[in-house]
């Protein structure tokens, strides 16, 4: 079991190293030391490229999906179909422990998503306050997706740090 866990950690580190590299000054550069996940998901400073942003989002989505499934399976009790309207359309009642655990998971996930996206806005040489554009119905989410997921960051250093691509 320990060997399997070590192999999994090593494989994840190799994958992360291919997409997330940095040096001590914070610049991402090919061949440098692999960026740690803690920096990627908890720090609001610095810059990351599109590849790191997409990788981070995919990893977070998978982890959050797994983490919200666990309380549902452990603490959830099915709501009968005739009572779903009273339960707000919910299929499972999580109870106080499951509900609290779910709130903690969602707050942590929100923090991680915000930290990841703040660094991507920084790469576009924009303040992390641009995250709020996502609150504008329909067009805000599309705008944020295009800016963060598809448009290249600013070349060279900007006011938020060195170029994550090492240019």
PDB file of C-alpha atoms in Angstrom:
ATOM      1  CA  UNK A   1       0.000   0.000   0.000  1.00  0.00           C
ATOM      2  CA  UNK A   2       2.833   2.419   0.860  1.00  0.00           C
ATOM      3  CA  UNK A   3       4.669   1.505  -2.329  1.00  0.00           C
ATOM      4  CA  UNK A   4       1.545   2.191  -4.426  1.00  0.00           C
ATOM      5  CA  UNK A   5       1.141   5.577  -2.725  1.00  0.00           C
ATOM      6  CA  UNK A   6       4.791   6.473  -3.386  1.00  0.00           C
ATOM      7  CA  UNK A   7       4.479   5.447  -7.037  1.00  0.00           C
ATOM      8  CA  UNK A   8       1.321   7.565  -7.402  1.00  0.00           C
ATOM      9  CA  UNK A   9       3.030  10.560  -5.781  1.00  0.00           C
ATOM     10  CA  UNK A  10       6.036  10.138  -8.064  1.00  0.00           C
ATOM     11  CA  UNK A  11       3.833   9.906 -11.171  1.00  0.00           C
ATOM     12  CA  UNK A  12       1.909  13.032 -10.142  1.00  0.00           C
ATOM     13  CA  UNK A  13       5.179  14.867  -9.468  1.00  0.00           C
ATOM     14  CA  UNK A  14       6.472  13.923 -12.928  1.00  0.00           C
ATOM     15  CA  UNK A  15       3.262  15.144 -14.575  1.00  0.00           C
ATOM     16  CA  UNK A  16       3.314  18.326 -12.499  1.00  0.00           C
ATOM     17  CA  UNK A  17       6.967  18.860 -13.356  1.00  0.00           C
ATOM     18  CA  UNK A  18       6.147  18.749 -17.055  1.00  0.00           C
ATOM     19  CA  UNK A  19       3.567  21.499 -16.714  1.00  0.00           C
ATOM     20  CA  UNK A  20       4.564  23.470 -13.621  1.00  0.00           C
ATOM     21  CA  UNK A  21       8.125  24.657 -13.243  1.00  0.00           C
ATOM     22  CA  UNK A  22       9.600  27.599 -11.412  1.00  0.00           C
ATOM     23  CA  UNK A  23      12.791  28.882  -9.960  1.00  0.00           C
ATOM     24  CA  UNK A  24      13.406  30.637  -6.661  1.00  0.00           C
ATOM     25  CA  UNK A  25      12.520  34.032  -8.154  1.00  0.00           C
ATOM     26  CA  UNK A  26       9.089  32.671  -9.078  1.00  0.00           C
ATOM     27  CA  UNK A  27       9.692  32.496 -12.833  1.00  0.00           C
ATOM     28  CA  UNK A  28       8.604  29.342 -14.568  1.00  0.00           C
ATOM     29  CA  UNK A  29      11.372  28.079 -16.799  1.00  0.00           C
ATOM     30  CA  UNK A  30      11.864  24.791 -18.628  1.00  0.00           C
ATOM     31  CA  UNK A  31      14.087  22.372 -16.780  1.00  0.00           C
ATOM     32  CA  UNK A  32      13.910  24.138 -13.428  1.00  0.00           C
ATOM     33  CA  UNK A  33      12.624  22.707 -10.150  1.00  0.00           C
ATOM     34  CA  UNK A  34       8.982  21.496 -10.253  1.00  0.00           C
ATOM     35  CA  UNK A  35       6.478  23.934  -8.732  1.00  0.00           C
ATOM     36  CA  UNK A  36       4.736  22.578  -5.677  1.00  0.00           C
ATOM     37  CA  UNK A  37       0.963  22.141  -5.577  1.00  0.00           C
ATOM     38  CA  UNK A  38       0.743  24.274  -2.427  1.00  0.00           C
ATOM     39  CA  UNK A  39       1.970  27.334  -4.347  1.00  0.00           C
ATOM     40  CA  UNK A  40      -0.336  26.592  -7.264  1.00  0.00           C
ATOM     41  CA  UNK A  41      -3.506  26.265  -5.167  1.00  0.00           C
ATOM     42  CA  UNK A  42      -2.953  28.525  -2.145  1.00  0.00           C
ATOM     43  CA  UNK A  43      -0.831  31.496  -3.204  1.00  0.00           C
ATOM     44  CA  UNK A  44      -2.457  34.531  -4.781  1.00  0.00           C
ATOM     45  CA  UNK A  45       0.864  35.984  -5.969  1.00  0.00           C
ATOM     46  CA  UNK A  46       2.860  35.326  -9.098  1.00  0.00           C
ATOM     47  CA  UNK A  47       1.930  34.170 -12.566  1.00  0.00           C
ATOM     48  CA  UNK A  48       1.055  30.906 -14.273  1.00  0.00           C
ATOM     49  CA  UNK A  49       0.587  30.054 -17.926  1.00  0.00           C
ATOM     50  CA  UNK A  50      -2.427  28.600 -19.668  1.00  0.00           C
ATOM     51  CA  UNK A  51      -1.146  25.030 -19.407  1.00  0.00           C
ATOM     52  CA  UNK A  52      -0.744  25.220 -15.634  1.00  0.00           C
ATOM     53  CA  UNK A  53      -4.155  26.864 -15.309  1.00  0.00           C
ATOM     54  CA  UNK A  54      -5.896  24.136 -17.330  1.00  0.00           C
ATOM     55  CA  UNK A  55      -4.024  21.373 -15.498  1.00  0.00           C
ATOM     56  CA  UNK A  56      -4.853  22.945 -12.136  1.00  0.00           C
ATOM     57  CA  UNK A  57      -8.532  23.299 -13.033  1.00  0.00           C
ATOM     58  CA  UNK A  58      -8.801  19.726 -14.251  1.00  0.00           C
ATOM     59  CA  UNK A  59      -7.067  18.363 -11.146  1.00  0.00           C
ATOM     60  CA  UNK A  60      -9.259  20.482  -8.862  1.00  0.00           C
ATOM     61  CA  UNK A  61     -12.463  19.458 -10.622  1.00  0.00           C
ATOM     62  CA  UNK A  62     -11.617  15.757 -10.271  1.00  0.00           C
ATOM     63  CA  UNK A  63     -10.562  16.090  -6.623  1.00  0.00           C
ATOM     64  CA  UNK A  64     -13.639  18.145  -5.702  1.00  0.00           C
ATOM     65  CA  UNK A  65     -15.941  15.678  -7.477  1.00  0.00           C
ATOM     66  CA  UNK A  66     -14.418  12.834  -5.463  1.00  0.00           C
ATOM     67  CA  UNK A  67     -14.486  14.778  -2.200  1.00  0.00           C
ATOM     68  CA  UNK A  68     -18.150  15.746  -2.499  1.00  0.00           C
ATOM     69  CA  UNK A  69     -19.075  12.181  -3.387  1.00  0.00           C
ATOM     70  CA  UNK A  70     -17.593  10.804  -0.157  1.00  0.00           C
ATOM     71  CA  UNK A  71     -19.856  12.705   2.303  1.00  0.00           C
ATOM     72  CA  UNK A  72     -22.847  11.894   0.117  1.00  0.00           C
ATOM     73  CA  UNK A  73     -22.037   8.181   0.230  1.00  0.00           C
ATOM     74  CA  UNK A  74     -21.128   8.112   3.928  1.00  0.00           C
ATOM     75  CA  UNK A  75     -23.688  10.507   5.428  1.00  0.00           C
ATOM     76  CA  UNK A  76     -26.359  10.756   2.730  1.00  0.00           C
ATOM     77  CA  UNK A  77     -29.774   9.233   3.106  1.00  0.00           C
ATOM     78  CA  UNK A  78     -31.974   9.120  -0.002  1.00  0.00           C
ATOM     79  CA  UNK A  79     -34.940  11.491  -0.056  1.00  0.00           C
ATOM     80  CA  UNK A  80     -38.124   9.796  -1.326  1.00  0.00           C
ATOM     81  CA  UNK A  81     -39.265  11.229  -4.690  1.00  0.00           C
ATOM     82  CA  UNK A  82     -42.505  12.556  -3.220  1.00  0.00           C
ATOM     83  CA  UNK A  83     -40.528  14.633  -0.672  1.00  0.00           C
ATOM     84  CA  UNK A  84     -37.934  16.060  -3.092  1.00  0.00           C
ATOM     85  CA  UNK A  85     -39.875  19.295  -3.588  1.00  0.00           C
ATOM     86  CA  UNK A  86     -39.839  19.884   0.191  1.00  0.00           C
ATOM     87  CA  UNK A  87     -36.102  19.090   0.263  1.00  0.00           C
ATOM     88  CA  UNK A  88     -35.370  21.740  -2.387  1.00  0.00           C
ATOM     89  CA  UNK A  89     -34.918  19.148  -5.133  1.00  0.00           C
ATOM     90  CA  UNK A  90     -32.131  17.407  -3.248  1.00  0.00           C
ATOM     91  CA  UNK A  91     -31.824  13.648  -3.756  1.00  0.00           C
ATOM     92  CA  UNK A  92     -29.879  13.088  -0.525  1.00  0.00           C
ATOM     93  CA  UNK A  93     -30.138  14.474   2.982  1.00  0.00           C
ATOM     94  CA  UNK A  94     -26.604  14.786   4.353  1.00  0.00           C
ATOM     95  CA  UNK A  95     -27.468  15.541   7.953  1.00  0.00           C
ATOM     96  CA  UNK A  96     -25.475  17.963  10.124  1.00  0.00           C
ATOM     97  CA  UNK A  97     -22.083  16.210   9.907  1.00  0.00           C
ATOM     98  CA  UNK A  98     -22.250  15.593   6.145  1.00  0.00           C
ATOM     99  CA  UNK A  99     -23.573  19.102   5.510  1.00  0.00           C
ATOM    100  CA  UNK A 100     -20.795  20.683   7.572  1.00  0.00           C
ATOM    101  CA  UNK A 101     -18.173  18.588   5.812  1.00  0.00           C
ATOM    102  CA  UNK A 102     -19.620  19.611   2.448  1.00  0.00           C
ATOM    103  CA  UNK A 103     -19.430  23.319   3.388  1.00  0.00           C
ATOM    104  CA  UNK A 104     -15.781  22.935   4.443  1.00  0.00           C
ATOM    105  CA  UNK A 105     -14.942  21.155   1.162  1.00  0.00           C
ATOM    106  CA  UNK A 106     -16.662  23.845  -0.909  1.00  0.00           C
ATOM    107  CA  UNK A 107     -14.954  26.740   0.939  1.00  0.00           C
ATOM    108  CA  UNK A 108     -11.544  25.109   0.445  1.00  0.00           C
ATOM    109  CA  UNK A 109     -12.305  24.431  -3.233  1.00  0.00           C
ATOM    110  CA  UNK A 110     -13.366  28.043  -3.755  1.00  0.00           C
ATOM    111  CA  UNK A 111     -10.091  29.269  -2.201  1.00  0.00           C
ATOM    112  CA  UNK A 112      -8.047  26.949  -4.455  1.00  0.00           C
ATOM    113  CA  UNK A 113      -9.930  27.984  -7.613  1.00  0.00           C
ATOM    114  CA  UNK A 114      -9.549  31.683  -6.731  1.00  0.00           C
ATOM    115  CA  UNK A 115      -5.800  31.337  -6.071  1.00  0.00           C
ATOM    116  CA  UNK A 116      -5.288  29.502  -9.353  1.00  0.00           C
ATOM    117  CA  UNK A 117      -7.296  32.036 -11.342  1.00  0.00           C
ATOM    118  CA  UNK A 118      -5.684  35.072  -9.652  1.00  0.00           C
ATOM    119  CA  UNK A 119      -2.287  33.950 -10.904  1.00  0.00           C
ATOM    120  CA  UNK A 120      -3.677  33.496 -14.407  1.00  0.00           C
ATOM    121  CA  UNK A 121      -5.131  37.026 -14.433  1.00  0.00           C
ATOM    122  CA  UNK A 122      -1.719  38.242 -13.264  1.00  0.00           C
ATOM    123  CA  UNK A 123      -0.141  36.567 -16.287  1.00  0.00           C
ATOM    124  CA  UNK A 124      -2.504  38.649 -18.433  1.00  0.00           C
ATOM    125  CA  UNK A 125      -1.156  41.704 -16.503  1.00  0.00           C
ATOM    126  CA  UNK A 126      -4.515  42.298 -14.850  1.00  0.00           C
ATOM    127  CA  UNK A 127      -5.502  42.505 -11.223  1.00  0.00           C
ATOM    128  CA  UNK A 128      -6.993  39.452  -9.542  1.00  0.00           C
ATOM    129  CA  UNK A 129     -10.117  41.583  -9.083  1.00  0.00           C
ATOM    130  CA  UNK A 130     -10.899  40.622 -12.682  1.00  0.00           C
ATOM    131  CA  UNK A 131     -12.131  37.345 -11.200  1.00  0.00           C
ATOM    132  CA  UNK A 132     -15.325  39.268 -10.482  1.00  0.00           C
ATOM    133  CA  UNK A 133     -16.052  39.508 -14.239  1.00  0.00           C
ATOM    134  CA  UNK A 134     -17.310  35.936 -13.870  1.00  0.00           C
ATOM    135  CA  UNK A 135     -20.254  37.274 -11.869  1.00  0.00           C
ATOM    136  CA  UNK A 136     -21.666  39.064 -14.927  1.00  0.00           C
ATOM    137  CA  UNK A 137     -24.354  36.725 -16.283  1.00  0.00           C
ATOM    138  CA  UNK A 138     -23.435  34.726 -19.395  1.00  0.00           C
ATOM    139  CA  UNK A 139     -20.871  37.086 -20.933  1.00  0.00           C
ATOM    140  CA  UNK A 140     -18.694  37.310 -17.797  1.00  0.00           C
ATOM    141  CA  UNK A 141     -17.996  33.589 -17.653  1.00  0.00           C
ATOM    142  CA  UNK A 142     -17.260  33.467 -21.376  1.00  0.00           C
ATOM    143  CA  UNK A 143     -14.922  36.457 -21.075  1.00  0.00           C
ATOM    144  CA  UNK A 144     -13.069  34.902 -18.118  1.00  0.00           C
ATOM    145  CA  UNK A 145     -12.738  31.558 -19.922  1.00  0.00           C
ATOM    146  CA  UNK A 146     -11.335  33.174 -23.082  1.00  0.00           C
ATOM    147  CA  UNK A 147      -8.908  35.430 -21.177  1.00  0.00           C
ATOM    148  CA  UNK A 148      -7.631  32.731 -18.836  1.00  0.00           C
ATOM    149  CA  UNK A 149      -7.879  29.618 -20.938  1.00  0.00           C
ATOM    150  CA  UNK A 150      -7.037  30.711 -24.449  1.00  0.00           C
ATOM    151  CA  UNK A 151      -5.232  34.073 -24.600  1.00  0.00           C
ATOM    152  CA  UNK A 152      -1.468  34.183 -24.128  1.00  0.00           C
ATOM    153  CA  UNK A 153      -0.067  36.012 -21.118  1.00  0.00           C
ATOM    154  CA  UNK A 154       2.071  39.113 -21.411  1.00  0.00           C
ATOM    155  CA  UNK A 155       5.562  38.502 -22.790  1.00  0.00           C
ATOM    156  CA  UNK A 156       8.412  39.105 -20.386  1.00  0.00           C
ATOM    157  CA  UNK A 157       8.112  40.364 -16.842  1.00  0.00           C
ATOM    158  CA  UNK A 158       5.099  42.414 -15.822  1.00  0.00           C
ATOM    159  CA  UNK A 159       4.011  44.062 -12.575  1.00  0.00           C
ATOM    160  CA  UNK A 160       3.063  40.647 -11.127  1.00  0.00           C
ATOM    161  CA  UNK A 161       6.339  38.859 -11.744  1.00  0.00           C
ATOM    162  CA  UNK A 162       8.541  37.211 -14.337  1.00  0.00           C
ATOM    163  CA  UNK A 163       7.164  35.470 -17.408  1.00  0.00           C
ATOM    164  CA  UNK A 164       6.108  31.904 -16.517  1.00  0.00           C
ATOM    165  CA  UNK A 165       7.309  30.759 -19.955  1.00  0.00           C
ATOM    166  CA  UNK A 166      10.769  32.203 -19.335  1.00  0.00           C
ATOM    167  CA  UNK A 167      10.546  34.698 -22.247  1.00  0.00           C
TER     168      UNK A 167
END
